[in-house]
CSV table of C-alpha atoms in Angstrom, one decimal:
chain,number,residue,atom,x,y,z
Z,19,UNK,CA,0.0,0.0,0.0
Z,20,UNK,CA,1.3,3.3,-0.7
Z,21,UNK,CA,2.5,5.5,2.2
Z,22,UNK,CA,0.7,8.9,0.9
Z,23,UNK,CA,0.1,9.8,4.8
Z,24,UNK,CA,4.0,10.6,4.7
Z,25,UNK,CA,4.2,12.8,1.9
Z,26,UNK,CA,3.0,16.5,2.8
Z,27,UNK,CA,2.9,18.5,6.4
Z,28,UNK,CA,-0.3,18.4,7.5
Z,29,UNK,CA,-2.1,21.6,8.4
Z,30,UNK,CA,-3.6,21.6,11.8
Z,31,UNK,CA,-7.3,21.9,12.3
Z,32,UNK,CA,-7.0,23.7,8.5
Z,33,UNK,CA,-4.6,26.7,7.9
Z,34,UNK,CA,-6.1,29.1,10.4
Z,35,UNK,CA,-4.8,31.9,12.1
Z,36,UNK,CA,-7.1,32.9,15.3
Z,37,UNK,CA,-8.5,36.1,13.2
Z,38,UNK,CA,-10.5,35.8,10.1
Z,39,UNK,CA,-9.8,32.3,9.9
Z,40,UNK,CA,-10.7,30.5,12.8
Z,41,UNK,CA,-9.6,27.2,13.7
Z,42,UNK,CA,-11.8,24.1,12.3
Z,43,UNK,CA,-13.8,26.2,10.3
Z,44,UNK,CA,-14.5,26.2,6.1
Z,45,UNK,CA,-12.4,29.3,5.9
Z,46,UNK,CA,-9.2,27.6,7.6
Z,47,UNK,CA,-10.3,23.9,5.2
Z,48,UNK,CA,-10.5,26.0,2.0
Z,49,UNK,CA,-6.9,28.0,3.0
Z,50,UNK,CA,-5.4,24.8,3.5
Z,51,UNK,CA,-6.7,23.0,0.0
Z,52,UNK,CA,-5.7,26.8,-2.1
Z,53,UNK,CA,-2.4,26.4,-0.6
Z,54,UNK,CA,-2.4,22.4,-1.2
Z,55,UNK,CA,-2.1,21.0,2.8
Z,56,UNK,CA,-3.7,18.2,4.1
Z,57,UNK,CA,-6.3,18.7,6.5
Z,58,UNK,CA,-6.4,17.5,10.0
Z,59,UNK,CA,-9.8,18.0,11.9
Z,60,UNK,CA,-11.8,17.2,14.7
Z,61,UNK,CA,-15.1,15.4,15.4
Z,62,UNK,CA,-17.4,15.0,18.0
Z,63,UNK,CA,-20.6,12.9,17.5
Z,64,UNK,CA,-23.6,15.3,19.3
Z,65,UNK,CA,-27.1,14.1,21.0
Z,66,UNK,CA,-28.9,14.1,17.4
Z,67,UNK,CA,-26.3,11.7,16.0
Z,68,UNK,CA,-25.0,14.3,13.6
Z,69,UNK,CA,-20.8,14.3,13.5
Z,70,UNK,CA,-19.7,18.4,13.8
Z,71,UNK,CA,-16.2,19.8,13.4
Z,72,UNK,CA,-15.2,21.1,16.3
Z,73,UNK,CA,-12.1,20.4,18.8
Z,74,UNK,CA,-13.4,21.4,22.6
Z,75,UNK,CA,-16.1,19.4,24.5
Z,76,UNK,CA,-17.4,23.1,25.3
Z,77,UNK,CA,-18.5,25.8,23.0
Z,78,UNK,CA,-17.2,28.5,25.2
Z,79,UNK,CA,-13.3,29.1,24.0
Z,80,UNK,CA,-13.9,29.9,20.8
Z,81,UNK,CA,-17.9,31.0,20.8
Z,82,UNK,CA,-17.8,32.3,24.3
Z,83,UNK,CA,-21.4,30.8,24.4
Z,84,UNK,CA,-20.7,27.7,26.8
Z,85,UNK,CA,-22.5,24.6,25.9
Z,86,UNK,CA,-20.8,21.3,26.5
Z,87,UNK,CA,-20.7,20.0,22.5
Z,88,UNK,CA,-21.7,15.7,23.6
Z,89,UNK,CA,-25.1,17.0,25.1
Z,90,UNK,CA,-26.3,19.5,22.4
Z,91,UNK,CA,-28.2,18.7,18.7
Z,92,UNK,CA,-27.0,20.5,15.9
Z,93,UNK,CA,-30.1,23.0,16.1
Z,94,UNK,CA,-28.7,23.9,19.9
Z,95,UNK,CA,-24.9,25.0,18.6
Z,96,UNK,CA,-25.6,25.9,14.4
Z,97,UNK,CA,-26.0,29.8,15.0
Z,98,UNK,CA,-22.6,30.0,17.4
Z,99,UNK,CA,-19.9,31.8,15.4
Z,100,UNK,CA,-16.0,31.3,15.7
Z,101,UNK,CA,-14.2,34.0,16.8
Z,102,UNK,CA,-16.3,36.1,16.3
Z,103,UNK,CA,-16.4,36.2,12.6
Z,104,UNK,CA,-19.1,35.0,10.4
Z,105,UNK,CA,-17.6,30.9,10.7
Z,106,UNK,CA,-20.1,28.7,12.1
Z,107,UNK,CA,-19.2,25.1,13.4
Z,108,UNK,CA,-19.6,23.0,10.4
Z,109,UNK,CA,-21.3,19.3,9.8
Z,110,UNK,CA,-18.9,16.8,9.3
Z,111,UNK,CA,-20.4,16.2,5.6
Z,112,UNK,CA,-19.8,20.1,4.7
Z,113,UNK,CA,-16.5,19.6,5.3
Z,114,UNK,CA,-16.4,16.6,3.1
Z,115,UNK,CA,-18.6,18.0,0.3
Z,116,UNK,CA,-15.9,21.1,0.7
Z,117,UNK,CA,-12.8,19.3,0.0
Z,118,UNK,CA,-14.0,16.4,-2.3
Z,119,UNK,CA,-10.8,14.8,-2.5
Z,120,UNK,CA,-9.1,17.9,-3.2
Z,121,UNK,CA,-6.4,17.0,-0.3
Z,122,UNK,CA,-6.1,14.3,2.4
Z,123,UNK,CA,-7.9,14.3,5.4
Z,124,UNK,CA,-6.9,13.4,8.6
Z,125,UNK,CA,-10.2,12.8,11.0
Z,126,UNK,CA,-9.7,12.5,14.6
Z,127,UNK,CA,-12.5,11.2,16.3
Z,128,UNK,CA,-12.8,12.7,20.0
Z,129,UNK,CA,-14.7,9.4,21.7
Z,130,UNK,CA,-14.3,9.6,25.5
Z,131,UNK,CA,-16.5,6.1,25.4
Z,132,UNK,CA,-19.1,4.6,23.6
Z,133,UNK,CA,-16.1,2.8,21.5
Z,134,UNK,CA,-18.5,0.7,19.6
Z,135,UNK,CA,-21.0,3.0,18.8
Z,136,UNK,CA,-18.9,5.7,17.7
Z,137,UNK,CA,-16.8,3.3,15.7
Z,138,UNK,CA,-20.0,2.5,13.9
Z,139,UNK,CA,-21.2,5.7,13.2
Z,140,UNK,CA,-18.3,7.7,12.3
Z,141,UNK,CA,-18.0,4.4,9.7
Z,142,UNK,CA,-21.9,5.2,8.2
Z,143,UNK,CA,-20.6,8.9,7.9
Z,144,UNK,CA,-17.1,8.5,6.3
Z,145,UNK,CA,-17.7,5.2,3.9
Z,146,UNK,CA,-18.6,6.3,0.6
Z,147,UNK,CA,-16.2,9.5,0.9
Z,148,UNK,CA,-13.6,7.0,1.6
Z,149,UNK,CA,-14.6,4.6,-1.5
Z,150,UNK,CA,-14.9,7.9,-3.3
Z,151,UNK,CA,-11.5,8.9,-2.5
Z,152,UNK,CA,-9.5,5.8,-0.7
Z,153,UNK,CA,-5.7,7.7,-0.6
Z,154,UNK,CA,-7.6,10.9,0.5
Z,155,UNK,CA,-8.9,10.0,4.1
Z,156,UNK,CA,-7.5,8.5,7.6
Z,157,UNK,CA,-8.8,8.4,11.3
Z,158,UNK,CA,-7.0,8.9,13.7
Z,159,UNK,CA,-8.0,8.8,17.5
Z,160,UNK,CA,-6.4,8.7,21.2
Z,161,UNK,CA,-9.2,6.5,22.0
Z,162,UNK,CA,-7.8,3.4,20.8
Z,163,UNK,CA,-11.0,1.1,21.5
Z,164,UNK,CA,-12.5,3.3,18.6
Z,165,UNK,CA,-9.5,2.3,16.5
Z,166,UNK,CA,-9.8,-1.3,17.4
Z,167,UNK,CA,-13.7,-1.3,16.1
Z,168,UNK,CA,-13.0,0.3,12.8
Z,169,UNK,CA,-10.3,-1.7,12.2
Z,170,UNK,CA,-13.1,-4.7,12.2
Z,171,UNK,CA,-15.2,-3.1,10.1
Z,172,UNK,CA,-12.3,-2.3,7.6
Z,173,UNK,CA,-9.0,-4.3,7.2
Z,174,UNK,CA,-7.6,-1.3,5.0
Z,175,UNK,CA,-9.1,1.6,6.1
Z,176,UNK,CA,-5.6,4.0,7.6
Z,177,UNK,CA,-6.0,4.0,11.0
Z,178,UNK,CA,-3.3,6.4,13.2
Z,179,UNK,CA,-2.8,5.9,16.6
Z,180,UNK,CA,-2.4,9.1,18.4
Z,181,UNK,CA,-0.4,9.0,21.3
Z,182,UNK,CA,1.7,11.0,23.8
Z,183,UNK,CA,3.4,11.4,27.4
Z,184,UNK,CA,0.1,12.2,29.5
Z,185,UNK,CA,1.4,14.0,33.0
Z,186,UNK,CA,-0.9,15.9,35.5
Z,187,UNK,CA,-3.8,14.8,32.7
Z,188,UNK,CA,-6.4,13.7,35.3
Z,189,UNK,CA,-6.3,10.6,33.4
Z,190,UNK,CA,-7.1,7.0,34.7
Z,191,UNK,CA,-3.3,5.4,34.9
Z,192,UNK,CA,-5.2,2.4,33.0
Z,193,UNK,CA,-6.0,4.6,29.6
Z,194,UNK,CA,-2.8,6.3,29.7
Z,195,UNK,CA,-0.9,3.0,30.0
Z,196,UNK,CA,-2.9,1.8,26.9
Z,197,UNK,CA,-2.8,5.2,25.1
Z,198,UNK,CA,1.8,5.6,26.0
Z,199,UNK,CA,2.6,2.1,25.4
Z,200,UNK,CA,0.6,1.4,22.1
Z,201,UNK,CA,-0.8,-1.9,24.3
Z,202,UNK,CA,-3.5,-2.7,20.7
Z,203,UNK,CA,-1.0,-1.9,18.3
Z,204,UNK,CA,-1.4,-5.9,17.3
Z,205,UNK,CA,-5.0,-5.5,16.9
Z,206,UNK,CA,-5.1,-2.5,15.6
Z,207,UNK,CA,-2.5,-2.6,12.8
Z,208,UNK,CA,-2.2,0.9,12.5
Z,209,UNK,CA,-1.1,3.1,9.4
Z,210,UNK,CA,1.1,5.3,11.2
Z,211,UNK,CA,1.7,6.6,14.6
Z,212,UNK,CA,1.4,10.1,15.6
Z,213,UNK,CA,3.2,10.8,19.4
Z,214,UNK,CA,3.5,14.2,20.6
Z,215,UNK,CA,6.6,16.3,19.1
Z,216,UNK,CA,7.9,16.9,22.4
Z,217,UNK,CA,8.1,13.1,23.4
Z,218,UNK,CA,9.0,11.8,19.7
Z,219,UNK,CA,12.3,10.7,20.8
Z,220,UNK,CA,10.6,8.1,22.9
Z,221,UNK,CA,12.8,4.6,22.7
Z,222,UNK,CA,9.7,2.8,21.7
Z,223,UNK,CA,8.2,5.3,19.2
Z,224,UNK,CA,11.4,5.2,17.7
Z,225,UNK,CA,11.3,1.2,17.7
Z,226,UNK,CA,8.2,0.8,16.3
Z,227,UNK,CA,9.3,3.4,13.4
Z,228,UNK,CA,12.1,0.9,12.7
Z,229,UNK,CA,9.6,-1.7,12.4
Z,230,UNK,CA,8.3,0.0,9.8
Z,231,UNK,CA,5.6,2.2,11.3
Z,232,UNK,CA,5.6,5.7,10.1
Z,233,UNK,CA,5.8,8.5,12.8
Z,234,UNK,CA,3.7,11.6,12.3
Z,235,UNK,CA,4.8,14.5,14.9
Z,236,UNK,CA,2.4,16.7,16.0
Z,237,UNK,CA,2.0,19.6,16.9
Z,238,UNK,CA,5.0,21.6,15.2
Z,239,UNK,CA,4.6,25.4,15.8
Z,240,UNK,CA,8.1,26.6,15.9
Z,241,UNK,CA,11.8,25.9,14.3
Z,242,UNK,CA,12.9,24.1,16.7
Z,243,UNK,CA,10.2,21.7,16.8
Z,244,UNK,CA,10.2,21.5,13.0
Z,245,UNK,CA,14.3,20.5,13.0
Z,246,UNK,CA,13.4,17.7,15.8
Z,247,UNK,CA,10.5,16.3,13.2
Z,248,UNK,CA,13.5,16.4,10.7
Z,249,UNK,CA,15.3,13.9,12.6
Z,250,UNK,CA,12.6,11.2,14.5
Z,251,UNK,CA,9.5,12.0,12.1
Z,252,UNK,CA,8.2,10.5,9.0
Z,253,UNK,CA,5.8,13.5,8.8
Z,254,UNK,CA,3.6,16.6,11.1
Z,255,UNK,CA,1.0,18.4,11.2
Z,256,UNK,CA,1.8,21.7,11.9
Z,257,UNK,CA,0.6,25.8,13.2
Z,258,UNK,CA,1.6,28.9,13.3
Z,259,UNK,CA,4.5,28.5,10.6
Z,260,UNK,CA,5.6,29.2,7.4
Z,261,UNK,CA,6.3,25.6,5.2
């Protein structure tokens, strides 16, 4: 299978820059496929079933309306703008109809719980853009359970596994154990990896890329960071920087 998830930085949450183009929003997408980057994005699955683009699990950073994103229906969140500007938080499926192919996509799917059912919904909403466009689309996810599902429901969909040095998180030691050590990378059969830039040296990132996973760095926002992806990355996503 070819390895297109390594070939171009990867512009995070869309080329944005906290102004006029406001993180996950259409403006920031269609920046990113003008200037040619690959998108990555985030998704949360609300109380109507609907998947929105949006990276908080509240409204209130970046609308300053605070509504916790899991317990609203689209209707409850559609007339909060970004910023604001005149962005709105976008469907899932606008974002796909946007792009059409036009780049890749990198989907992460924020799933606290509910593996299965997020797995299986995510798969309903994603499918035919992905037969549409099969070197144009990847999940990637921290919750690894969600990984493990899809990966049953598709033996080639790319699947990263997002991962990362979790300190002073508030998180159960059991997820973090599964998240920092990779514990379903059997099962899973990831892609690629993608481990925090500031923990990419990691012995055992760096053993599993000479196994032959890739490593995806994220998130570069500086020089320096961008000179350490140079050296234990096969590729980033990136902000706040000129490529």
């Amino acid at each position: 299978m070819e390895k297109w998830w390594n070939h171009l930085p990867i512009a995070h949450r869309g080329l944005h820059n906290g102004q006029d183009l406001p993180e996950n929003s259409l403006a920031a997408f269609s920046k990113a496929i003008e200037m040619g980057y690959p998108i990555e994005l985030d998704v949360h699955l609300l109380k109507d079933g609907q998947w929105v683009v949006f990276h908080d699990i509240n409204t209130e950073r970046l609308t300053g309306e605070s509504k916790n994103i899991g317990e609203c229906h689209f209707q409850d969140i559609c007339h909060l703008t970004l910023f604001k500007t005149k962005e709105k938080i976008p469907l899932l499926m606008d974002v796909l109809n946007l792009v059409s192919g036009r780049v890749p996509i990198y989907l992460e799917v924020k799933a606290p719980n509910q593996a299965r059912i997020n797995a299986d919904r995510i798969w309903e909403e994603i499918k035919e853009y992905y037969y549409n466009y099969p070197k144009k689309l990847a999940i990637l996810s921290f919750n690894h359970l969600v990984l493990k599902e899809l990966r049953l429901l598709n033996e080639e969909l790319p699947l990263g596994m997002l991962t990362g040095v979790f300190k002073g998180e508030g998180m159960p030691w059991y997820k973090r154990f599964v998240i920092q050590y990779l514990s379903l990378i059997p099962v899973i059969k990831p892609q690629f990896i993608a481990e925090d830039i500031n923990s990419i040296h990691r012995p055992l990132i760096q053993l599993f890329r000479k196994k032959g996973y890739p490593v995806i760095g994220w998130t570069v926002r500086n020089n320096e960071e961008r000179h350490r992806a140079a050296s234990y990355c096969d590729n980033f996503i990136f902000e706040n920087i000129c490529i």
